[in-house]
XYZ file of C-alpha atoms in Angstrom:
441
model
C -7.244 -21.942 9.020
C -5.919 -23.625 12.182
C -3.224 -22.223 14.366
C -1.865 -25.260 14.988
C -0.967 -25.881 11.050
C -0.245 -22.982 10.346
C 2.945 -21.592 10.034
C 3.083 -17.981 11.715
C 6.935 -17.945 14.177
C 5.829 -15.329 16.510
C 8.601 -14.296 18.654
C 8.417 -12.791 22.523
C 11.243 -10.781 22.142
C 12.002 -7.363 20.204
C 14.909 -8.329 17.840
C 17.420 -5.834 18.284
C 17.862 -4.309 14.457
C 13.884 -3.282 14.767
C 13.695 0.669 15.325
C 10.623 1.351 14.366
C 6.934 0.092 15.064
C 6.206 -1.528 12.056
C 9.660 -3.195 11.982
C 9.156 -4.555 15.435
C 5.497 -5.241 15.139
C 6.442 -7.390 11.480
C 8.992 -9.559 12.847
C 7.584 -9.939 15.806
C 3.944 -11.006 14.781
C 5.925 -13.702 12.211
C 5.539 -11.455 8.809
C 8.033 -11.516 7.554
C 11.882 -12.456 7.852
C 15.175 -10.641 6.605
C 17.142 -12.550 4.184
C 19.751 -9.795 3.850
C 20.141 -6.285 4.403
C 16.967 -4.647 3.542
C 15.440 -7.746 1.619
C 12.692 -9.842 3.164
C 10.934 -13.296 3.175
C 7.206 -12.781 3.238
C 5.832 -14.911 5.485
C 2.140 -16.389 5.248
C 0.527 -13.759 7.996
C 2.474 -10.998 5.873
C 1.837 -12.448 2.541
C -2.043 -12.176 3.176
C -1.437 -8.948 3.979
C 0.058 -8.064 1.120
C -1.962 -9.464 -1.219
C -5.068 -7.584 0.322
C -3.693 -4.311 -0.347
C -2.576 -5.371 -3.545
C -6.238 -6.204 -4.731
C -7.373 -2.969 -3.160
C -4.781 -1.419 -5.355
C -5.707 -3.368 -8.671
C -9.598 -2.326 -8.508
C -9.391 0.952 -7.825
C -6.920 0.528 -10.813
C -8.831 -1.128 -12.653
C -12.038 1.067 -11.726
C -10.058 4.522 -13.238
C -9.590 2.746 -16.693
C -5.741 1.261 -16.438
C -5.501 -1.747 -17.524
C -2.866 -4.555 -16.101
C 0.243 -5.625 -17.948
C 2.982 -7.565 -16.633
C 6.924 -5.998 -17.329
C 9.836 -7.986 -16.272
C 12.114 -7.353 -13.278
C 15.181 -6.936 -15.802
C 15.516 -4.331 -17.996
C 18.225 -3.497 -20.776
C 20.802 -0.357 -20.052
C 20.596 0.580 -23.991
C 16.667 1.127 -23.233
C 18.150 3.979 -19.935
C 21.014 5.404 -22.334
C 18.686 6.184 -25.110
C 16.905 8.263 -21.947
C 19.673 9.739 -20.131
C 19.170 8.319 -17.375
C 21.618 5.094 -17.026
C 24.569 6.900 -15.768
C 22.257 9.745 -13.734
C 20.746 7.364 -12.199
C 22.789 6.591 -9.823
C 24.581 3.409 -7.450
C 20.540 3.079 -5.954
C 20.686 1.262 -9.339
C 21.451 -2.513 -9.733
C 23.729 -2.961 -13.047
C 24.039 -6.488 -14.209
C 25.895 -7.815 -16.831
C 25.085 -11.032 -18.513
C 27.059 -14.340 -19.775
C 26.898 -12.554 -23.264
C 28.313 -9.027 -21.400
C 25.292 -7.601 -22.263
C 24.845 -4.518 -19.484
C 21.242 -5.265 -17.951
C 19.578 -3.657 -14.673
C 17.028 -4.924 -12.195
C 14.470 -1.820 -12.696
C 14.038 0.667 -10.024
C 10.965 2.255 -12.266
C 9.486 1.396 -15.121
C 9.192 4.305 -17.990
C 11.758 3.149 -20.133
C 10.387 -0.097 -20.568
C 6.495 1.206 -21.096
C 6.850 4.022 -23.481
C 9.177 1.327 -25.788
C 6.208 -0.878 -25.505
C 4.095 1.770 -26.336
C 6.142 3.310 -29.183
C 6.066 -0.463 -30.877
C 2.643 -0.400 -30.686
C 0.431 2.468 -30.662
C 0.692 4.918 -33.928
C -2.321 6.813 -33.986
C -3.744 9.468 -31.879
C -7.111 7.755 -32.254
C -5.848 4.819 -30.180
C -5.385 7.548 -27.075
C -5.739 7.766 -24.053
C -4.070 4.814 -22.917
C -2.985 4.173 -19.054
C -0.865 0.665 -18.869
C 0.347 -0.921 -14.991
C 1.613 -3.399 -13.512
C 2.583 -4.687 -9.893
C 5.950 -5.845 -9.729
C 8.836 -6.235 -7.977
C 11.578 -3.106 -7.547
C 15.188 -3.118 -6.472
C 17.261 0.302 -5.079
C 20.382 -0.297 -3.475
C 19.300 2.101 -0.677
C 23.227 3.244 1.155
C 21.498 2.619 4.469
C 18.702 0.300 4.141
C 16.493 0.259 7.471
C 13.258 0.466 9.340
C 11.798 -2.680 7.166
C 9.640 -2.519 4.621
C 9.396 0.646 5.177
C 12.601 1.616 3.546
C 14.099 -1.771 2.041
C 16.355 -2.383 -0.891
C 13.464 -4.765 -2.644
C 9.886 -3.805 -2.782
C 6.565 -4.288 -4.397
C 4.853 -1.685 -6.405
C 2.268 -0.647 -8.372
C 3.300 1.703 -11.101
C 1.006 2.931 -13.928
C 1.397 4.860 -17.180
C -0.652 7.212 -19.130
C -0.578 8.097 -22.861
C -1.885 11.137 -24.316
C -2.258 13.167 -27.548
C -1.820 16.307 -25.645
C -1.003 17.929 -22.245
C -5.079 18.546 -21.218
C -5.548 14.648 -21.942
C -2.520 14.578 -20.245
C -3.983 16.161 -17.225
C -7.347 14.521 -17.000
C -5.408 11.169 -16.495
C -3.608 12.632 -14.061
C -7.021 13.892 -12.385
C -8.263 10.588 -12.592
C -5.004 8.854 -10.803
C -5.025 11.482 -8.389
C -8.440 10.747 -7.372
C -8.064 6.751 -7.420
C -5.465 7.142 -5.019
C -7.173 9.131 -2.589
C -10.145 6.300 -2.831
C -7.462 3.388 -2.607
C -5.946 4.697 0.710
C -9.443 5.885 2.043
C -10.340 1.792 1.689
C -7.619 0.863 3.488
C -8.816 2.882 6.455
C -6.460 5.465 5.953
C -6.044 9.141 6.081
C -4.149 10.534 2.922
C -3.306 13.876 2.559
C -1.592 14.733 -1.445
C 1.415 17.329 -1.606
C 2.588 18.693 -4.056
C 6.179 17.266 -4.190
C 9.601 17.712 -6.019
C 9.509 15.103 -9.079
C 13.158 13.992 -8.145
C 15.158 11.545 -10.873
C 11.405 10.655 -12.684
C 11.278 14.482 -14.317
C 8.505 16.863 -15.502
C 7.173 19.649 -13.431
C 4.072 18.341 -11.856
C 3.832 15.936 -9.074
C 2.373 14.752 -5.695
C 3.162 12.869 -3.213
C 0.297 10.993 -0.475
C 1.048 11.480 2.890
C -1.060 9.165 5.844
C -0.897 10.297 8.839
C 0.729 8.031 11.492
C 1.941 9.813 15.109
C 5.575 7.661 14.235
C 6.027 9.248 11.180
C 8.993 10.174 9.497
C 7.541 13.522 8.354
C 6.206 16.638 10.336
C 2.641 17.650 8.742
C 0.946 20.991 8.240
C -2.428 20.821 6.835
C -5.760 22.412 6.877
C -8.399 19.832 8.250
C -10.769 20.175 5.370
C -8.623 17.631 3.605
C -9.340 15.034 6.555
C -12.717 15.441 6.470
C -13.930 15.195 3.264
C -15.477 11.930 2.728
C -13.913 10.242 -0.432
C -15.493 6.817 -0.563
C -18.908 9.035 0.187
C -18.564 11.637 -2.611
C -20.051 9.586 -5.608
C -16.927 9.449 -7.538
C -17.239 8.575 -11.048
C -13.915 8.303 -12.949
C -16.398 9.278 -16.386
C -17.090 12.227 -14.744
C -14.261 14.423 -16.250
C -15.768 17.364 -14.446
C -16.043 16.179 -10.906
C -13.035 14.001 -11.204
C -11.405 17.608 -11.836
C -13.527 19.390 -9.388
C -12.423 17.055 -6.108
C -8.029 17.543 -7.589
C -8.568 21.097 -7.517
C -10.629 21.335 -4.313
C -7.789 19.151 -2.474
C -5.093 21.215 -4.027
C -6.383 24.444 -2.923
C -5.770 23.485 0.758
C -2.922 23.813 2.763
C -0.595 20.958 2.927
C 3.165 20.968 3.797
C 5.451 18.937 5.334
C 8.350 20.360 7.859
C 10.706 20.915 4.714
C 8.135 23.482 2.500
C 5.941 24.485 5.601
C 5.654 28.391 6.649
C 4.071 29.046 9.336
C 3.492 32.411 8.068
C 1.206 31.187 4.750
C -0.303 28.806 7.308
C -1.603 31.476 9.728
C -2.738 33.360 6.598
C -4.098 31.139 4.633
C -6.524 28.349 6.784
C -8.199 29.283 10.131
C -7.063 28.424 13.938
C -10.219 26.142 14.350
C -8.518 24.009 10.865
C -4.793 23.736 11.228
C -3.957 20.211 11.905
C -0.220 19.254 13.134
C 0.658 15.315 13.223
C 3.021 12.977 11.641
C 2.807 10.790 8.292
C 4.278 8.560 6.347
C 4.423 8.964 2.186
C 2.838 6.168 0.268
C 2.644 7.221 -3.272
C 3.749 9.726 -6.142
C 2.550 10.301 -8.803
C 3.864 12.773 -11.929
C 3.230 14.288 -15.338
C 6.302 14.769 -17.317
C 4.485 15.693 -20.934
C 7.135 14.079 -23.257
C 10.267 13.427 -21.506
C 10.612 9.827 -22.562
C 8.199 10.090 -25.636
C 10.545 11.993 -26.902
C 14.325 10.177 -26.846
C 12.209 6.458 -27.094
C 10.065 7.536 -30.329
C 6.856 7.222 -28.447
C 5.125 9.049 -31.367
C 1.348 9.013 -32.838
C -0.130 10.638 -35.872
C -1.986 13.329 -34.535
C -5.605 14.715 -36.546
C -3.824 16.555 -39.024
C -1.443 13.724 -40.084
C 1.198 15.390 -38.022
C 3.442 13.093 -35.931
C 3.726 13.894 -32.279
C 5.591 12.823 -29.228
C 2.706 11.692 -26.416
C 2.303 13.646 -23.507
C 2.887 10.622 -20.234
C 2.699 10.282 -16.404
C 3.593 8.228 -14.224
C 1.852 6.867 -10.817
C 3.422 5.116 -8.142
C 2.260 3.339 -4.911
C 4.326 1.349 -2.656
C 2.411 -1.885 -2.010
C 4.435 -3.486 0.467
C 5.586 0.055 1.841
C 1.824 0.218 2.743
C 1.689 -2.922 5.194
C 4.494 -1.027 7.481
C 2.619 2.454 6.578
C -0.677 1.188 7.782
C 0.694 -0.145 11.037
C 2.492 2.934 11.274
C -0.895 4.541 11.496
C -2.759 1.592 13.527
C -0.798 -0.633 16.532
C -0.984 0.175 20.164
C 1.529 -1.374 23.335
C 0.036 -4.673 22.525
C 0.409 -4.727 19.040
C -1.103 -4.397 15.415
C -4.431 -3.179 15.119
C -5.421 -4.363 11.288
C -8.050 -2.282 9.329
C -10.661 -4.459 8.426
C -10.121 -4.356 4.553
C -6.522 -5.359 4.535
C -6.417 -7.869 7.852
C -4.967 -11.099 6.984
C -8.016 -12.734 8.356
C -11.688 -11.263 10.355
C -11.459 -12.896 13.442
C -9.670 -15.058 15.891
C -11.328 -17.473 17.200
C -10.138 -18.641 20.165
C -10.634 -21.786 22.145
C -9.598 -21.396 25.549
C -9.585 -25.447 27.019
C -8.735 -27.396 23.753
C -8.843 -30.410 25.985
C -12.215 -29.659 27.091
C -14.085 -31.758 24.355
C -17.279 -29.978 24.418
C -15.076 -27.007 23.836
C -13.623 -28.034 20.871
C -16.480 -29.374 19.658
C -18.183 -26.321 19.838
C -14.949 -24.208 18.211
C -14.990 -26.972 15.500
C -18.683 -26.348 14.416
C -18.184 -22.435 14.772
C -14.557 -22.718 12.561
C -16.879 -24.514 10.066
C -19.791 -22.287 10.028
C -17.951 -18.926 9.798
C -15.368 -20.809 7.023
C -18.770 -21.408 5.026
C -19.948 -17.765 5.305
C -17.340 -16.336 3.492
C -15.648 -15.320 7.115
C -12.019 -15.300 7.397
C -10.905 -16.923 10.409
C -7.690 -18.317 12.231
C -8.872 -20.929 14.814
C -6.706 -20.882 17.329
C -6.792 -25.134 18.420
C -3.706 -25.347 20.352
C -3.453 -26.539 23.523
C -1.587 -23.767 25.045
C -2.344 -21.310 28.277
C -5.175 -18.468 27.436
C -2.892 -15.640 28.456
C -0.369 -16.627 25.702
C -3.262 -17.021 23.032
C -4.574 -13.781 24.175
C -1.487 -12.152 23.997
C -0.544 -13.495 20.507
C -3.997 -12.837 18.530
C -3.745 -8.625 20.639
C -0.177 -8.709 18.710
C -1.177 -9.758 15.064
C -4.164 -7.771 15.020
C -6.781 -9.402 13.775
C -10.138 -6.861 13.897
C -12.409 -9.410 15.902
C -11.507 -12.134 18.652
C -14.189 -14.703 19.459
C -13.773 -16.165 22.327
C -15.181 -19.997 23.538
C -14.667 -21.890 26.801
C -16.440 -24.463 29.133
C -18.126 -21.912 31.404
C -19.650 -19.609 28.741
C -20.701 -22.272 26.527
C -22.748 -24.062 29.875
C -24.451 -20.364 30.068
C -24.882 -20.025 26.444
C -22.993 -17.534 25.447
C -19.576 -16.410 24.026
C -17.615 -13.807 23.933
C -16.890 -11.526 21.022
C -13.968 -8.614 21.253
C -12.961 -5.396 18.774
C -9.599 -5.290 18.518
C -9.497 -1.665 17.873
C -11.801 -0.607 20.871
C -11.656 -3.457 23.228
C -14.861 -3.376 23.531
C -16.015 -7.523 24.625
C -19.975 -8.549 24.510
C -21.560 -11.782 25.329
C -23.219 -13.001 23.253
C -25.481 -16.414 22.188
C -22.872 -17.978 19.051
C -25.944 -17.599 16.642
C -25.911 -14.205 17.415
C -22.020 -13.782 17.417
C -22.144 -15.131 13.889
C -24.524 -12.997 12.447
C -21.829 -10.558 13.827
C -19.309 -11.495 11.977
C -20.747 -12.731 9.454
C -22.838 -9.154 8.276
């Protein structure tokens, strides 16, 4: 993709509404926009963004055995009275009423909905275990919406669903969710840390929330380092593995974790070692719960068990905030100059830079480059404007991008260009054949 056609509105100036980072960092690297308060445009830089985590999301998804169903942004009241929770819910909730007065609501969560699908469609216990998601748009009429995306009225979500003939299915999907989320957020570069958590307006009496860890974070965190060290994505998780899957939940759970609210410093002194305690910041990204039958129950989400018997299915529920992660993750990853993108979810690999674009062996030389890495599978952002270095420096250090490649006159006439890490600064010279085996790897 070309700079110069591409439509990506940085601006030089901190608008005055950002108070966070990832607010500032958003509107600043052209993200995303505010349409109203607490509702955003996605912009193409922000929109790639999103869409990478999103896929992260859906494999590791897909990977644990849910499967992907699509539920609609409006949902009927009578579906949240035959619940409960239509008038406990709340003024977060949007209530709509048709041309026909029918009462409708754009959904802040999703159970309702699922277990009536489910209850229309499943009868028998030997069409269990079943785990249903989607990723869809939410609305909560936050009273003060603010910092972003971060805490916005509209956002994008993944929420799942599992169905189960009884509460020790129940809790292997719930192992198996737990564990998928530790592996999604460990792809995404990130630290998570799981809490258990107060299950709030969803119900039951088992939940967690995932913490990262970002120094601006809106939380205080007490934790004992094991949890950051153990490698996730090197453990040779296999969601079949009922065992293990089990065996990594109840290792993590067994370790201190509390944020400022539940921490004691007491228990903490007690329970994990001086040489372990870790004290930072983070941001929660997920939840996820197991209320057993609270909406099986009231919606007639009922199988015929072994014995003939029928039974209200034991559920859960398991929610990640999708576009909640894109501030989260810059949370965790920007410096003075700006974002500092984890490979995996970076909107593209590298910038490629051409520093005299009316130097015409110059461009000739980014054009061939643009080309090769385009045909490599490398995502890049060529950067063909004819505008001063210092401002295209300054522009590809604010939207992150992990690599910068960098081509003018007197490198190429020595051979060479030069190829800098975002994250460590680090800048080599290199020969391009060798700076594209770089990338390219």
């Amino acid at each position: 993709m070309r700079l110069s056609q591409f439509f990506m509105p940085t601006l030089k100036e901190t608008p005055a509404e950002a108070q966070i980072a990832s607010h500032r960092l958003m509107l600043r690297a052209g993200m995303v926009r505010q349409a109203s308060a607490g509702i955003y445009s996605w912009l193409p830089l922000g929109f790639r963004v999103l869409k990478k985590i999103e896929q992260i999301v859906r494999e590791e998804q897909d990977a644990a055995g849910a499967q992907e169903i699509l539920m609609p942004t409006i949902q009927s009241a009578d579906l949240w009275r035959k619940s409960g929770r239509y008038d406990d819910y709340g003024k977060e909730m949007l209530r709509i009423t048709d041309r026909h007065e029918r009462e409708m609501l754009f959904g802040p969560t999703n159970e309702e909905l699922i277990t009536d699908i489910f209850a229309q469609s499943v009868k028998s216990y030997k069409d269990l275990p079943k785990n249903l998601y989607h990723i869809q748009w939410k609305f909560r009429d936050e009273v003060r919406p603010r910092f972003g995306v971060m805490r916005g009225r509209e956002f994008y979500m993944k929420d799942a669903y599992s169905f189960d003939i009884d509460m020790a299915a129940g809790r292997v999907a719930y192992n198996k969710m737990f564990v998928a989320y530790l592996k999604t957020y460990a792809r995404m570069g990130l630290k998570a840390i799981p809490m258990e958590a107060d299950t709030g307006p969803i119900g039951g009496n088992l939940s967690h929330e995932f913490i990262i860890l970002a120094d601006t974070g809106e939380s205080q965190v007490f934790c004992d380092r094991e949890i950051l060290d153990f490698d996730v994505l090197g453990s040779g998780i296999d969601y079949a593995d009922d065992v293990k899957v089990a065996g990594i939940v109840d290792h993590f759970t067994s370790l201190y974790a509390r944020t400022d609210e539940k921490h004691d410093a007491a228990a903490f002194a007690a329970k994990v070692p001086e040489a372990r305690r870790y004290e930072g910041r983070g941001i929660e990204v997920g939840h996820i719960f197991f209320f057993g039958t609270k909406y099986s129950e009231p919606l007639g989400a009922v199988v015929a068990g072994p014995d003939g018997t029928n039974v209200p299915v034991q559920m859960g529920s398991y929610g990640i905030g999708v576009s909640r992660l894109v501030g989260g993750i810059i949370e965790a990853s920007h410096d003075e100059n700006g974002i500092i993108w984890p490979e995996a979810v970076a909107p593209f690999k590298v910038g490629l830079i051409n520093l005299k674009a009316s130097d015409a062996k110059t461009t000739a030389a980014c054009d061939q480059i643009h080309g090769k890495l385009r045909n490599a599978g490398v995502e890049v952002l060529h950067d063909d404007r004819d505008e001063r270095a210092g401002q295209k420096f300054a522009e590809m250090d604010l939207i992150g991008l992990p690599w910068q490649l960098i081509v003018g006159p007197r490198g190429l006439e020595n051979g060479v260009v030069e190829l800098k890490n975002r994250a460590s600064g680090e800048r080599q010279e290199l020969s391009v054949d060798a700076a594209l085996t770089r990338l390219a790897g």
